[in-house]
mmCIF file of C-alpha atoms in Angstrom:
data_model
loop_
_atom_site.group_PDB
_atom_site.id
_atom_site.type_symbol
_atom_site.label_atom_id
_atom_site.label_comp_id
_atom_site.label_asym_id
_atom_site.label_seq_id
_atom_site.Cartn_x
_atom_site.Cartn_y
_atom_site.Cartn_z
ATOM 1 C CA UNK A 1 2.592 -2.318 0.990
ATOM 2 C CA UNK A 2 5.302 -4.847 0.830
ATOM 3 C CA UNK A 3 6.800 -6.485 3.860
ATOM 4 C CA UNK A 4 9.745 -7.213 1.642
ATOM 5 C CA UNK A 5 12.829 -5.538 3.014
ATOM 6 C CA UNK A 6 14.462 -3.464 0.272
ATOM 7 C CA UNK A 7 17.446 -5.517 -0.823
ATOM 8 C CA UNK A 8 20.019 -2.744 -1.222
ATOM 9 C CA UNK A 9 23.660 -3.057 -0.304
ATOM 10 C CA UNK A 10 24.468 -1.009 2.799
ATOM 11 C CA UNK A 11 27.103 1.562 2.046
ATOM 12 C CA UNK A 12 30.265 1.855 4.137
ATOM 13 C CA UNK A 13 29.512 5.452 5.073
ATOM 14 C CA UNK A 14 25.916 5.678 6.342
ATOM 15 C CA UNK A 15 25.868 9.474 6.227
ATOM 16 C CA UNK A 16 22.884 11.301 4.786
ATOM 17 C CA UNK A 17 24.567 11.878 1.401
ATOM 18 C CA UNK A 18 23.278 13.783 -1.616
ATOM 19 C CA UNK A 19 20.062 11.718 -2.057
ATOM 20 C CA UNK A 20 19.193 12.224 1.599
ATOM 21 C CA UNK A 21 19.902 15.939 1.543
ATOM 22 C CA UNK A 22 17.905 16.279 -1.663
ATOM 23 C CA UNK A 23 14.923 14.343 -0.328
ATOM 24 C CA UNK A 24 14.967 16.320 2.927
ATOM 25 C CA UNK A 25 15.018 19.550 0.924
ATOM 26 C CA UNK A 26 12.106 18.305 -1.191
ATOM 27 C CA UNK A 27 10.082 17.486 1.917
ATOM 28 C CA UNK A 28 10.709 20.878 3.505
ATOM 29 C CA UNK A 29 10.308 23.012 0.379
ATOM 30 C CA UNK A 30 7.426 20.905 -0.906
ATOM 31 C CA UNK A 31 5.532 21.345 2.335
ATOM 32 C CA UNK A 32 6.042 25.117 2.247
ATOM 33 C CA UNK A 33 5.209 25.561 -1.437
ATOM 34 C CA UNK A 34 2.144 23.322 -1.368
ATOM 35 C CA UNK A 35 0.945 25.092 1.751
ATOM 36 C CA UNK A 36 1.397 28.482 0.083
ATOM 37 C CA UNK A 37 -0.180 27.685 -3.304
ATOM 38 C CA UNK A 38 -2.736 25.010 -2.401
ATOM 39 C CA UNK A 39 -3.462 25.576 1.268
ATOM 40 C CA UNK A 40 -2.023 24.437 4.611
ATOM 41 C CA UNK A 41 -3.841 21.103 4.473
ATOM 42 C CA UNK A 42 -2.134 20.139 1.215
ATOM 43 C CA UNK A 43 1.279 20.973 2.633
ATOM 44 C CA UNK A 44 0.535 19.030 5.798
ATOM 45 C CA UNK A 45 -0.581 15.987 3.800
ATOM 46 C CA UNK A 46 2.662 16.031 1.816
ATOM 47 C CA UNK A 47 4.515 15.930 5.129
ATOM 48 C CA UNK A 48 2.294 13.080 6.359
ATOM 49 C CA UNK A 49 3.177 11.242 3.147
ATOM 50 C CA UNK A 50 6.858 11.767 3.926
ATOM 51 C CA UNK A 51 6.372 10.311 7.391
ATOM 52 C CA UNK A 52 4.567 7.334 5.853
ATOM 53 C CA UNK A 53 7.507 6.780 3.494
ATOM 54 C CA UNK A 54 9.937 6.783 6.418
ATOM 55 C CA UNK A 55 7.782 4.382 8.440
ATOM 56 C CA UNK A 56 7.195 2.045 5.512
ATOM 57 C CA UNK A 57 10.899 1.885 4.670
ATOM 58 C CA UNK A 58 12.318 1.573 8.173
ATOM 59 C CA UNK A 59 9.743 -1.028 9.251
ATOM 60 C CA UNK A 60 9.671 -2.739 5.812
ATOM 61 C CA UNK A 61 6.003 -3.077 6.670
ATOM 62 C CA UNK A 62 3.392 -4.427 4.349
ATOM 63 C CA UNK A 63 1.583 -7.307 2.797
ATOM 64 C CA UNK A 64 3.330 -8.906 -0.188
ATOM 65 C CA UNK A 65 6.167 -10.752 1.511
ATOM 66 C CA UNK A 66 4.168 -11.399 4.694
ATOM 67 C CA UNK A 67 1.412 -13.082 2.723
ATOM 68 C CA UNK A 68 3.918 -15.080 0.663
ATOM 69 C CA UNK A 69 5.758 -16.256 3.775
ATOM 70 C CA UNK A 70 2.498 -17.435 5.316
ATOM 71 C CA UNK A 71 1.356 -19.162 2.117
ATOM 72 C CA UNK A 72 4.668 -20.947 1.539
ATOM 73 C CA UNK A 73 6.238 -21.388 4.979
ATOM 74 C CA UNK A 74 3.268 -21.105 7.344
ATOM 75 C CA UNK A 75 4.942 -18.273 9.273
ATOM 76 C CA UNK A 76 2.310 -15.758 10.396
ATOM 77 C CA UNK A 77 4.144 -13.015 12.311
ATOM 78 C CA UNK A 78 3.596 -10.512 9.493
ATOM 79 C CA UNK A 79 -0.108 -11.295 9.334
ATOM 80 C CA UNK A 80 -0.475 -10.963 13.102
ATOM 81 C CA UNK A 81 1.120 -7.530 13.025
ATOM 82 C CA UNK A 82 -1.298 -6.597 10.236
ATOM 83 C CA UNK A 83 -4.124 -7.495 12.603
ATOM 84 C CA UNK A 84 -2.599 -5.157 15.195
ATOM 85 C CA UNK A 85 -2.502 -2.440 12.529
ATOM 86 C CA UNK A 86 -6.162 -2.956 11.677
ATOM 87 C CA UNK A 87 -7.200 -3.157 15.331
ATOM 88 C CA UNK A 88 -5.547 0.165 16.131
ATOM 89 C CA UNK A 89 -7.119 1.730 13.054
ATOM 90 C CA UNK A 90 -10.708 0.728 13.819
ATOM 91 C CA UNK A 91 -10.364 1.863 17.445
ATOM 92 C CA UNK A 92 -9.164 5.260 16.213
ATOM 93 C CA UNK A 93 -11.540 5.613 13.258
ATOM 94 C CA UNK A 94 -14.919 4.205 14.252
ATOM 95 C CA UNK A 95 -15.984 6.732 16.935
ATOM 96 C CA UNK A 96 -15.349 9.669 14.604
ATOM 97 C CA UNK A 97 -16.820 7.994 11.535
ATOM 98 C CA UNK A 98 -19.946 7.309 13.583
ATOM 99 C CA UNK A 99 -20.222 10.962 14.604
ATOM 100 C CA UNK A 100 -19.269 12.210 11.134
ATOM 101 C CA UNK A 101 -16.794 14.793 12.376
ATOM 102 C CA UNK A 102 -13.240 15.015 13.666
ATOM 103 C CA UNK A 103 -11.794 18.178 15.195
ATOM 104 C CA UNK A 104 -14.807 20.051 13.828
ATOM 105 C CA UNK A 105 -14.324 18.810 10.244
ATOM 106 C CA UNK A 106 -16.569 16.426 8.321
ATOM 107 C CA UNK A 107 -15.050 12.963 7.838
ATOM 108 C CA UNK A 108 -16.144 10.013 5.721
ATOM 109 C CA UNK A 109 -14.828 6.482 5.502
ATOM 110 C CA UNK A 110 -13.660 4.557 2.435
ATOM 111 C CA UNK A 111 -16.824 2.516 1.916
ATOM 112 C CA UNK A 112 -17.533 1.070 -1.538
ATOM 113 C CA UNK A 113 -19.837 -1.517 -3.141
ATOM 114 C CA UNK A 114 -18.881 -5.149 -2.660
ATOM 115 C CA UNK A 115 -19.382 -7.139 -5.820
ATOM 116 C CA UNK A 116 -17.925 -8.906 -8.826
ATOM 117 C CA UNK A 117 -15.557 -6.056 -9.669
ATOM 118 C CA UNK A 118 -14.017 -6.180 -6.200
ATOM 119 C CA UNK A 119 -13.550 -9.950 -6.355
ATOM 120 C CA UNK A 120 -11.977 -9.994 -9.815
ATOM 121 C CA UNK A 121 -9.928 -6.846 -9.296
ATOM 122 C CA UNK A 122 -8.549 -7.875 -5.913
ATOM 123 C CA UNK A 123 -7.704 -11.342 -7.270
ATOM 124 C CA UNK A 124 -5.774 -9.722 -10.139
ATOM 125 C CA UNK A 125 -4.101 -7.375 -7.687
ATOM 126 C CA UNK A 126 -3.045 -10.334 -5.529
ATOM 127 C CA UNK A 127 -1.293 -12.007 -8.464
ATOM 128 C CA UNK A 128 0.297 -8.681 -9.358
ATOM 129 C CA UNK A 129 1.640 -8.259 -5.825
ATOM 130 C CA UNK A 130 3.770 -11.364 -6.145
ATOM 131 C CA UNK A 131 4.920 -10.751 -9.716
ATOM 132 C CA UNK A 132 5.435 -7.019 -9.368
ATOM 133 C CA UNK A 133 7.313 -7.503 -6.088
ATOM 134 C CA UNK A 134 5.112 -5.225 -4.024
ATOM 135 C CA UNK A 135 1.728 -3.636 -3.606
ATOM 136 C CA UNK A 136 0.750 0.023 -3.931
ATOM 137 C CA UNK A 137 2.631 1.482 -0.983
ATOM 138 C CA UNK A 138 5.362 -1.132 -1.368
ATOM 139 C CA UNK A 139 5.981 -0.036 -4.946
ATOM 140 C CA UNK A 140 6.304 3.604 -3.866
ATOM 141 C CA UNK A 141 8.566 3.136 -0.872
ATOM 142 C CA UNK A 142 10.910 0.647 -2.532
ATOM 143 C CA UNK A 143 11.145 2.818 -5.640
ATOM 144 C CA UNK A 144 11.874 5.816 -3.436
ATOM 145 C CA UNK A 145 14.418 3.730 -1.553
ATOM 146 C CA UNK A 146 16.429 3.142 -4.727
ATOM 147 C CA UNK A 147 15.012 -0.085 -6.197
ATOM 148 C CA UNK A 148 15.241 0.501 -9.956
ATOM 149 C CA UNK A 149 13.127 -2.549 -10.804
ATOM 150 C CA UNK A 150 10.205 -1.089 -8.886
ATOM 151 C CA UNK A 151 10.245 1.909 -11.208
ATOM 152 C CA UNK A 152 9.287 -0.527 -13.969
ATOM 153 C CA UNK A 153 6.490 -1.903 -11.798
ATOM 154 C CA UNK A 154 5.336 1.643 -11.010
ATOM 155 C CA UNK A 155 5.238 2.686 -14.668
ATOM 156 C CA UNK A 156 3.087 -0.281 -15.673
ATOM 157 C CA UNK A 157 1.036 0.118 -12.480
ATOM 158 C CA UNK A 158 0.112 3.542 -13.882
ATOM 159 C CA UNK A 159 -0.610 2.102 -17.337
ATOM 160 C CA UNK A 160 -2.814 -0.607 -15.820
ATOM 161 C CA UNK A 161 -4.640 2.012 -13.757
ATOM 162 C CA UNK A 162 -5.527 3.977 -16.885
ATOM 163 C CA UNK A 163 -6.733 0.822 -18.631
ATOM 164 C CA UNK A 164 -8.920 0.123 -15.612
ATOM 165 C CA UNK A 165 -10.669 3.461 -16.024
ATOM 166 C CA UNK A 166 -11.496 2.819 -19.698
ATOM 167 C CA UNK A 167 -14.233 0.285 -18.914
ATOM 168 C CA UNK A 168 -14.679 0.934 -15.206
ATOM 169 C CA UNK A 169 -18.377 1.628 -15.770
ATOM 170 C CA UNK A 170 -18.884 -1.907 -17.127
ATOM 171 C CA UNK A 171 -17.329 -3.464 -14.027
ATOM 172 C CA UNK A 172 -19.381 -1.172 -11.797
ATOM 173 C CA UNK A 173 -22.557 -2.371 -13.549
ATOM 174 C CA UNK A 174 -21.991 -6.015 -12.566
ATOM 175 C CA UNK A 175 -23.867 -7.581 -9.602
ATOM 176 C CA UNK A 176 -22.868 -5.953 -6.353
ATOM 177 C CA UNK A 177 -24.016 -5.279 -2.830
ATOM 178 C CA UNK A 178 -24.441 -1.614 -1.931
ATOM 179 C CA UNK A 179 -21.799 0.062 0.238
ATOM 180 C CA UNK A 180 -22.088 -1.530 3.705
ATOM 181 C CA UNK A 181 -20.259 -0.316 6.798
ATOM 182 C CA UNK A 182 -19.929 -2.018 10.180
ATOM 183 C CA UNK A 183 -20.066 1.438 11.729
ATOM 184 C CA UNK A 184 -23.504 2.077 10.253
ATOM 185 C CA UNK A 185 -24.703 -1.457 10.934
ATOM 186 C CA UNK A 186 -23.508 -1.889 14.535
ATOM 187 C CA UNK A 187 -22.467 1.561 15.708
ATOM 188 C CA UNK A 188 -18.978 2.512 16.821
ATOM 189 C CA UNK A 189 -18.751 0.198 19.841
ATOM 190 C CA UNK A 190 -20.465 -2.740 18.176
ATOM 191 C CA UNK A 191 -18.431 -2.302 15.008
ATOM 192 C CA UNK A 192 -15.184 -2.257 16.980
ATOM 193 C CA UNK A 193 -16.216 -5.418 18.841
ATOM 194 C CA UNK A 194 -17.065 -7.258 15.621
ATOM 195 C CA UNK A 195 -13.847 -6.110 13.954
ATOM 196 C CA UNK A 196 -11.600 -7.051 16.870
ATOM 197 C CA UNK A 197 -13.232 -10.480 17.019
ATOM 198 C CA UNK A 198 -12.443 -11.062 13.329
ATOM 199 C CA UNK A 199 -8.851 -9.896 13.772
ATOM 200 C CA UNK A 200 -8.374 -12.082 16.836
ATOM 201 C CA UNK A 201 -9.687 -15.146 14.990
ATOM 202 C CA UNK A 202 -7.336 -14.521 12.054
ATOM 203 C CA UNK A 203 -4.367 -14.056 14.406
ATOM 204 C CA UNK A 204 -5.299 -17.220 16.303
ATOM 205 C CA UNK A 205 -5.500 -19.165 13.042
ATOM 206 C CA UNK A 206 -1.992 -18.058 12.065
ATOM 207 C CA UNK A 207 -0.692 -19.131 15.476
ATOM 208 C CA UNK A 208 -2.331 -22.550 15.126
ATOM 209 C CA UNK A 209 -0.959 -23.109 11.613
ATOM 210 C CA UNK A 210 2.539 -21.878 12.495
ATOM 211 C CA UNK A 211 2.799 -24.027 15.634
ATOM 212 C CA UNK A 212 1.568 -27.101 13.820
ATOM 213 C CA UNK A 213 4.107 -26.623 11.067
ATOM 214 C CA UNK A 214 7.123 -25.349 13.023
ATOM 215 C CA UNK A 215 6.431 -26.096 16.675
ATOM 216 C CA UNK A 216 7.233 -22.548 17.812
ATOM 217 C CA UNK A 217 6.377 -19.014 16.722
ATOM 218 C CA UNK A 218 8.862 -16.914 14.817
ATOM 219 C CA UNK A 219 10.387 -14.016 16.739
ATOM 220 C CA UNK A 220 11.927 -10.819 15.439
ATOM 221 C CA UNK A 221 15.708 -10.910 15.125
ATOM 222 C CA UNK A 222 17.655 -8.590 17.465
ATOM 223 C CA UNK A 223 18.515 -5.249 15.881
ATOM 224 C CA UNK A 224 22.110 -4.046 15.570
ATOM 225 C CA UNK A 225 21.067 -0.492 16.398
ATOM 226 C CA UNK A 226 19.137 0.686 19.433
ATOM 227 C CA UNK A 227 17.588 3.884 20.741
ATOM 228 C CA UNK A 228 17.759 7.035 18.645
ATOM 229 C CA UNK A 229 20.100 5.396 16.111
ATOM 230 C CA UNK A 230 17.515 2.711 15.405
ATOM 231 C CA UNK A 231 14.711 5.272 15.172
ATOM 232 C CA UNK A 232 16.615 7.368 12.637
ATOM 233 C CA UNK A 233 18.353 4.629 10.647
ATOM 234 C CA UNK A 234 16.221 1.533 11.244
ATOM 235 C CA UNK A 235 15.248 -1.158 11.060
ATOM 236 C CA UNK A 236 12.116 -0.580 13.127
ATOM 237 C CA UNK A 237 10.200 -3.355 14.856
ATOM 238 C CA UNK A 238 7.162 -4.378 12.824
ATOM 239 C CA UNK A 239 4.833 -3.393 15.665
ATOM 240 C CA UNK A 240 6.281 0.122 15.708
ATOM 241 C CA UNK A 241 5.599 0.298 11.987
ATOM 242 C CA UNK A 242 1.992 -0.764 12.582
ATOM 243 C CA UNK A 243 1.491 1.897 15.239
ATOM 244 C CA UNK A 244 3.047 4.586 13.024
ATOM 245 C CA UNK A 245 0.920 3.685 9.996
ATOM 246 C CA UNK A 246 -2.298 3.602 12.027
ATOM 247 C CA UNK A 247 -1.568 7.010 13.567
ATOM 248 C CA UNK A 248 -0.565 8.527 10.224
ATOM 249 C CA UNK A 249 -3.707 7.192 8.554
ATOM 250 C CA UNK A 250 -5.688 8.794 11.364
ATOM 251 C CA UNK A 251 -3.802 12.043 10.712
ATOM 252 C CA UNK A 252 -4.820 11.742 7.057
ATOM 253 C CA UNK A 253 -8.444 11.313 8.087
ATOM 254 C CA UNK A 254 -8.280 14.380 10.306
ATOM 255 C CA UNK A 255 -6.664 16.601 7.649
ATOM 256 C CA UNK A 256 -8.180 15.317 4.389
ATOM 257 C CA UNK A 257 -11.557 14.228 5.778
ATOM 258 C CA UNK A 258 -11.093 10.711 4.430
ATOM 259 C CA UNK A 259 -8.593 7.869 4.967
ATOM 260 C CA UNK A 260 -5.308 7.231 3.201
ATOM 261 C CA UNK A 261 -5.355 6.058 -0.416
ATOM 262 C CA UNK A 262 -2.738 5.606 -3.123
ATOM 263 C CA UNK A 263 -3.814 4.276 -6.498
ATOM 264 C CA UNK A 264 -6.384 6.849 -7.622
ATOM 265 C CA UNK A 265 -3.388 9.128 -8.196
ATOM 266 C CA UNK A 266 -1.833 6.571 -10.545
ATOM 267 C CA UNK A 267 -4.980 6.666 -12.700
ATOM 268 C CA UNK A 268 -4.870 10.464 -12.668
ATOM 269 C CA UNK A 269 -1.197 10.619 -13.691
ATOM 270 C CA UNK A 270 -1.834 8.118 -16.460
ATOM 271 C CA UNK A 271 -4.889 9.988 -17.717
ATOM 272 C CA UNK A 272 -2.949 13.231 -17.935
ATOM 273 C CA UNK A 273 -0.195 11.382 -19.758
ATOM 274 C CA UNK A 274 -2.757 9.888 -22.149
ATOM 275 C CA UNK A 275 -4.053 13.381 -22.908
ATOM 276 C CA UNK A 276 -0.523 14.484 -23.799
ATOM 277 C CA UNK A 277 -0.245 11.784 -26.481
ATOM 278 C CA UNK A 278 -3.596 12.715 -28.006
ATOM 279 C CA UNK A 279 -6.142 10.542 -26.198
ATOM 280 C CA UNK A 280 -9.248 11.981 -24.545
ATOM 281 C CA UNK A 281 -9.769 10.436 -21.088
ATOM 282 C CA UNK A 282 -12.638 12.828 -20.388
ATOM 283 C CA UNK A 283 -14.724 10.757 -22.818
ATOM 284 C CA UNK A 284 -14.531 7.760 -20.482
ATOM 285 C CA UNK A 285 -17.312 7.420 -17.912
ATOM 286 C CA UNK A 286 -14.851 7.149 -15.024
ATOM 287 C CA UNK A 287 -13.648 10.711 -15.620
ATOM 288 C CA UNK A 288 -17.142 12.111 -16.007
ATOM 289 C CA UNK A 289 -18.097 11.898 -12.349
ATOM 290 C CA UNK A 290 -17.867 15.354 -10.744
ATOM 291 C CA UNK A 291 -14.929 14.557 -8.458
ATOM 292 C CA UNK A 292 -12.864 12.780 -11.117
ATOM 293 C CA UNK A 293 -13.630 15.398 -13.774
ATOM 294 C CA UNK A 294 -12.495 18.132 -11.393
ATOM 295 C CA UNK A 295 -9.258 16.252 -10.615
ATOM 296 C CA UNK A 296 -8.559 15.710 -14.316
ATOM 297 C CA UNK A 297 -8.905 19.412 -15.062
ATOM 298 C CA UNK A 298 -6.884 20.621 -12.067
ATOM 299 C CA UNK A 299 -3.150 20.444 -11.348
ATOM 300 C CA UNK A 300 -1.928 17.148 -9.955
ATOM 301 C CA UNK A 301 -0.595 19.102 -6.974
ATOM 302 C CA UNK A 302 -4.178 19.916 -6.027
ATOM 303 C CA UNK A 303 -4.852 16.184 -5.656
ATOM 304 C CA UNK A 304 -4.553 14.893 -2.081
ATOM 305 C CA UNK A 305 -3.507 11.379 -3.076
ATOM 306 C CA UNK A 306 -0.859 12.647 -5.479
ATOM 307 C CA UNK A 307 0.910 14.865 -2.963
ATOM 308 C CA UNK A 308 0.873 12.061 -0.387
ATOM 309 C CA UNK A 309 2.320 9.620 -2.932
ATOM 310 C CA UNK A 310 5.086 12.078 -3.755
ATOM 311 C CA UNK A 311 5.693 12.474 -0.034
ATOM 312 C CA UNK A 312 6.031 8.699 0.396
ATOM 313 C CA UNK A 313 8.694 8.538 -2.303
ATOM 314 C CA UNK A 314 10.658 11.431 -0.786
ATOM 315 C CA UNK A 315 10.319 10.020 2.736
ATOM 316 C CA UNK A 316 11.520 6.585 1.644
ATOM 317 C CA UNK A 317 14.525 8.112 -0.102
ATOM 318 C CA UNK A 318 15.395 10.022 3.071
ATOM 319 C CA UNK A 319 15.011 6.863 5.184
ATOM 320 C CA UNK A 320 17.156 4.751 2.841
ATOM 321 C CA UNK A 321 19.859 7.426 2.904
ATOM 322 C CA UNK A 322 19.779 7.539 6.708
ATOM 323 C CA UNK A 323 20.088 3.752 6.733
ATOM 324 C CA UNK A 324 23.044 3.901 4.322
ATOM 325 C CA UNK A 325 21.183 1.735 1.824
ATOM 326 C CA UNK A 326 20.494 4.016 -1.122
ATOM 327 C CA UNK A 327 22.467 2.215 -3.836
ATOM 328 C CA UNK A 328 20.340 1.754 -6.983
ATOM 329 C CA UNK A 329 21.377 -0.947 -9.442
ATOM 330 C CA UNK A 330 20.298 -1.286 -13.065
ATOM 331 C CA UNK A 331 21.467 -4.902 -13.221
ATOM 332 C CA UNK A 332 17.968 -6.384 -13.497
ATOM 333 C CA UNK A 333 17.405 -9.832 -15.073
ATOM 334 C CA UNK A 334 15.096 -9.838 -18.092
ATOM 335 C CA UNK A 335 12.648 -12.244 -16.473
ATOM 336 C CA UNK A 336 12.418 -9.983 -13.460
ATOM 337 C CA UNK A 337 11.604 -7.056 -15.745
ATOM 338 C CA UNK A 338 8.926 -9.143 -17.461
ATOM 339 C CA UNK A 339 7.407 -9.945 -14.061
ATOM 340 C CA UNK A 340 7.426 -6.237 -13.201
ATOM 341 C CA UNK A 341 5.584 -5.426 -16.441
ATOM 342 C CA UNK A 342 2.917 -8.089 -16.001
ATOM 343 C CA UNK A 343 2.643 -7.496 -12.273
ATOM 344 C CA UNK A 344 2.338 -3.743 -12.691
ATOM 345 C CA UNK A 345 -0.462 -4.073 -15.245
ATOM 346 C CA UNK A 346 -2.379 -6.459 -12.981
ATOM 347 C CA UNK A 347 -1.860 -4.209 -9.960
ATOM 348 C CA UNK A 348 -3.112 -1.113 -11.750
ATOM 349 C CA UNK A 349 -6.105 -2.636 -13.496
ATOM 350 C CA UNK A 350 -7.109 -4.654 -10.460
ATOM 351 C CA UNK A 351 -6.927 -1.704 -8.090
ATOM 352 C CA UNK A 352 -9.220 0.422 -10.265
ATOM 353 C CA UNK A 353 -12.020 -2.071 -10.718
ATOM 354 C CA UNK A 354 -11.812 -3.190 -7.055
ATOM 355 C CA UNK A 355 -12.214 0.339 -5.656
ATOM 356 C CA UNK A 356 -8.699 0.464 -4.310
ATOM 357 C CA UNK A 357 -5.588 -1.443 -3.335
ATOM 358 C CA UNK A 358 -4.108 -2.867 -0.145
ATOM 359 C CA UNK A 359 -4.275 0.651 1.304
ATOM 360 C CA UNK A 360 -7.454 2.233 -0.049
ATOM 361 C CA UNK A 361 -9.548 -0.957 -0.082
ATOM 362 C CA UNK A 362 -7.949 -3.209 2.555
ATOM 363 C CA UNK A 363 -6.314 -1.034 5.219
ATOM 364 C CA UNK A 364 -8.487 2.079 4.928
ATOM 365 C CA UNK A 365 -11.541 0.094 3.843
ATOM 366 C CA UNK A 366 -11.472 -2.134 6.905
ATOM 367 C CA UNK A 367 -10.534 0.868 9.071
ATOM 368 C CA UNK A 368 -13.784 2.377 7.759
ATOM 369 C CA UNK A 369 -15.735 -0.798 8.531
ATOM 370 C CA UNK A 370 -16.417 -1.410 4.835
ATOM 371 C CA UNK A 371 -17.587 -4.866 3.803
ATOM 372 C CA UNK A 372 -15.764 -4.433 0.513
ATOM 373 C CA UNK A 373 -12.455 -4.244 2.430
ATOM 374 C CA UNK A 374 -12.990 -7.732 3.850
ATOM 375 C CA UNK A 375 -14.093 -9.083 0.454
ATOM 376 C CA UNK A 376 -11.006 -7.489 -1.097
ATOM 377 C CA UNK A 377 -8.738 -9.196 1.447
ATOM 378 C CA UNK A 378 -10.139 -12.668 0.752
ATOM 379 C CA UNK A 379 -9.949 -12.302 -3.037
ATOM 380 C CA UNK A 380 -6.475 -10.726 -2.938
ATOM 381 C CA UNK A 381 -5.155 -13.483 -0.689
ATOM 382 C CA UNK A 382 -6.437 -16.052 -3.195
ATOM 383 C CA UNK A 383 -4.641 -14.127 -5.946
ATOM 384 C CA UNK A 384 -1.451 -14.174 -3.894
ATOM 385 C CA UNK A 385 -1.620 -17.971 -3.743
ATOM 386 C CA UNK A 386 -1.621 -18.075 -7.553
ATOM 387 C CA UNK A 387 1.062 -15.394 -7.727
ATOM 388 C CA UNK A 388 3.340 -17.362 -5.428
ATOM 389 C CA UNK A 389 3.022 -20.377 -7.712
ATOM 390 C CA UNK A 390 3.996 -18.216 -10.701
ATOM 391 C CA UNK A 391 7.038 -16.542 -9.127
ATOM 392 C CA UNK A 392 9.510 -19.392 -9.818
ATOM 393 C CA UNK A 393 8.969 -18.921 -13.561
ATOM 394 C CA UNK A 394 10.198 -15.332 -13.288
ATOM 395 C CA UNK A 395 12.571 -15.320 -10.332
ATOM 396 C CA UNK A 396 14.183 -18.798 -10.510
ATOM 397 C CA UNK A 397 12.847 -19.574 -7.047
ATOM 398 C CA UNK A 398 12.435 -22.941 -5.465
ATOM 399 C CA UNK A 399 8.959 -24.143 -4.547
ATOM 400 C CA UNK A 400 9.733 -23.337 -0.925
ATOM 401 C CA UNK A 401 10.714 -19.686 -0.704
ATOM 402 C CA UNK A 402 12.695 -17.852 1.911
ATOM 403 C CA UNK A 403 11.350 -14.800 3.701
ATOM 404 C CA UNK A 404 13.494 -12.473 1.647
ATOM 405 C CA UNK A 405 12.144 -10.986 -1.519
ATOM 406 C CA UNK A 406 13.576 -12.330 -4.734
#
């Protein structure tokens, strides 16, 4: 997810318009058709994806810009709101993950091994975040919101994801700790206590650094719109975005039986595309596991992550239309396109070998109490530091960057 606010020119007439009407129709018809052909849960998850797209766009909530602002300017408001997001998530998730059921359905967390693949992949992903201009969810919601450059990032994100599956088995064979969960280790209450302590320490560190550097903490600028107008057209307060994302991830857990993810769908789309041009992804070990082999053989609309990703794009398009900001531009500097290509490849490859992205590994991983989520965060943050240093070569930025995305 990218904290970067989509830099589109607000139109004079902020009516819904054709893109908004079209995206609303897609959300409604898609929900009905998926529910009819693939079951009510699939239709509901498409709608949850749409709500995620709206929340992501209106709150401009995420990681890429927030991490860059902290690295460069020492401003930590975005990071502190991320800690609120994670705190809400663990409070919601841990009791049900400990019991193994939610509303009578079996639920499992996103818990993966923590090893070399996670470190290298998350580090690559971190660099890709800054060059690509977003993360997994950030790429989807900004592309859906009309950012043409992010379509380039998304395409190469998919290519990188496929490349990551080619030798995924080699990365998985490297030294690694087994899947470890705070829920299993400390129980629901103990795991929540440990998690909240970590989040509080991180938030306190950002406060200390920001006050030392600037003297005071950054506050959110007053919004031009209020009440229902602000809810429908944005921008939302960051905290509202955090609450919405935590609740919608919990809804995903309750419907799908596992937390929100994004990038496994990119690998699936790419694999199906590779098959069209004559390659045989089924020969790769990644696609020989029962779950992945089943997904490769089935329609993409039977894939939970795919329908949620499509929902995010449609929801973001609806939100950008409501905000009067859907105004795509193809005037993209060559260097920016080059950054999107390199960044997309790093994002895709890194996400595969690290068992997920900022959503599947970081947000949902930590919400599941997974040790690999914390390891991912540290390695990805280190990658962001390198990515920030590389951005001026692609975006003509000064060494000290503003909060706005380039």
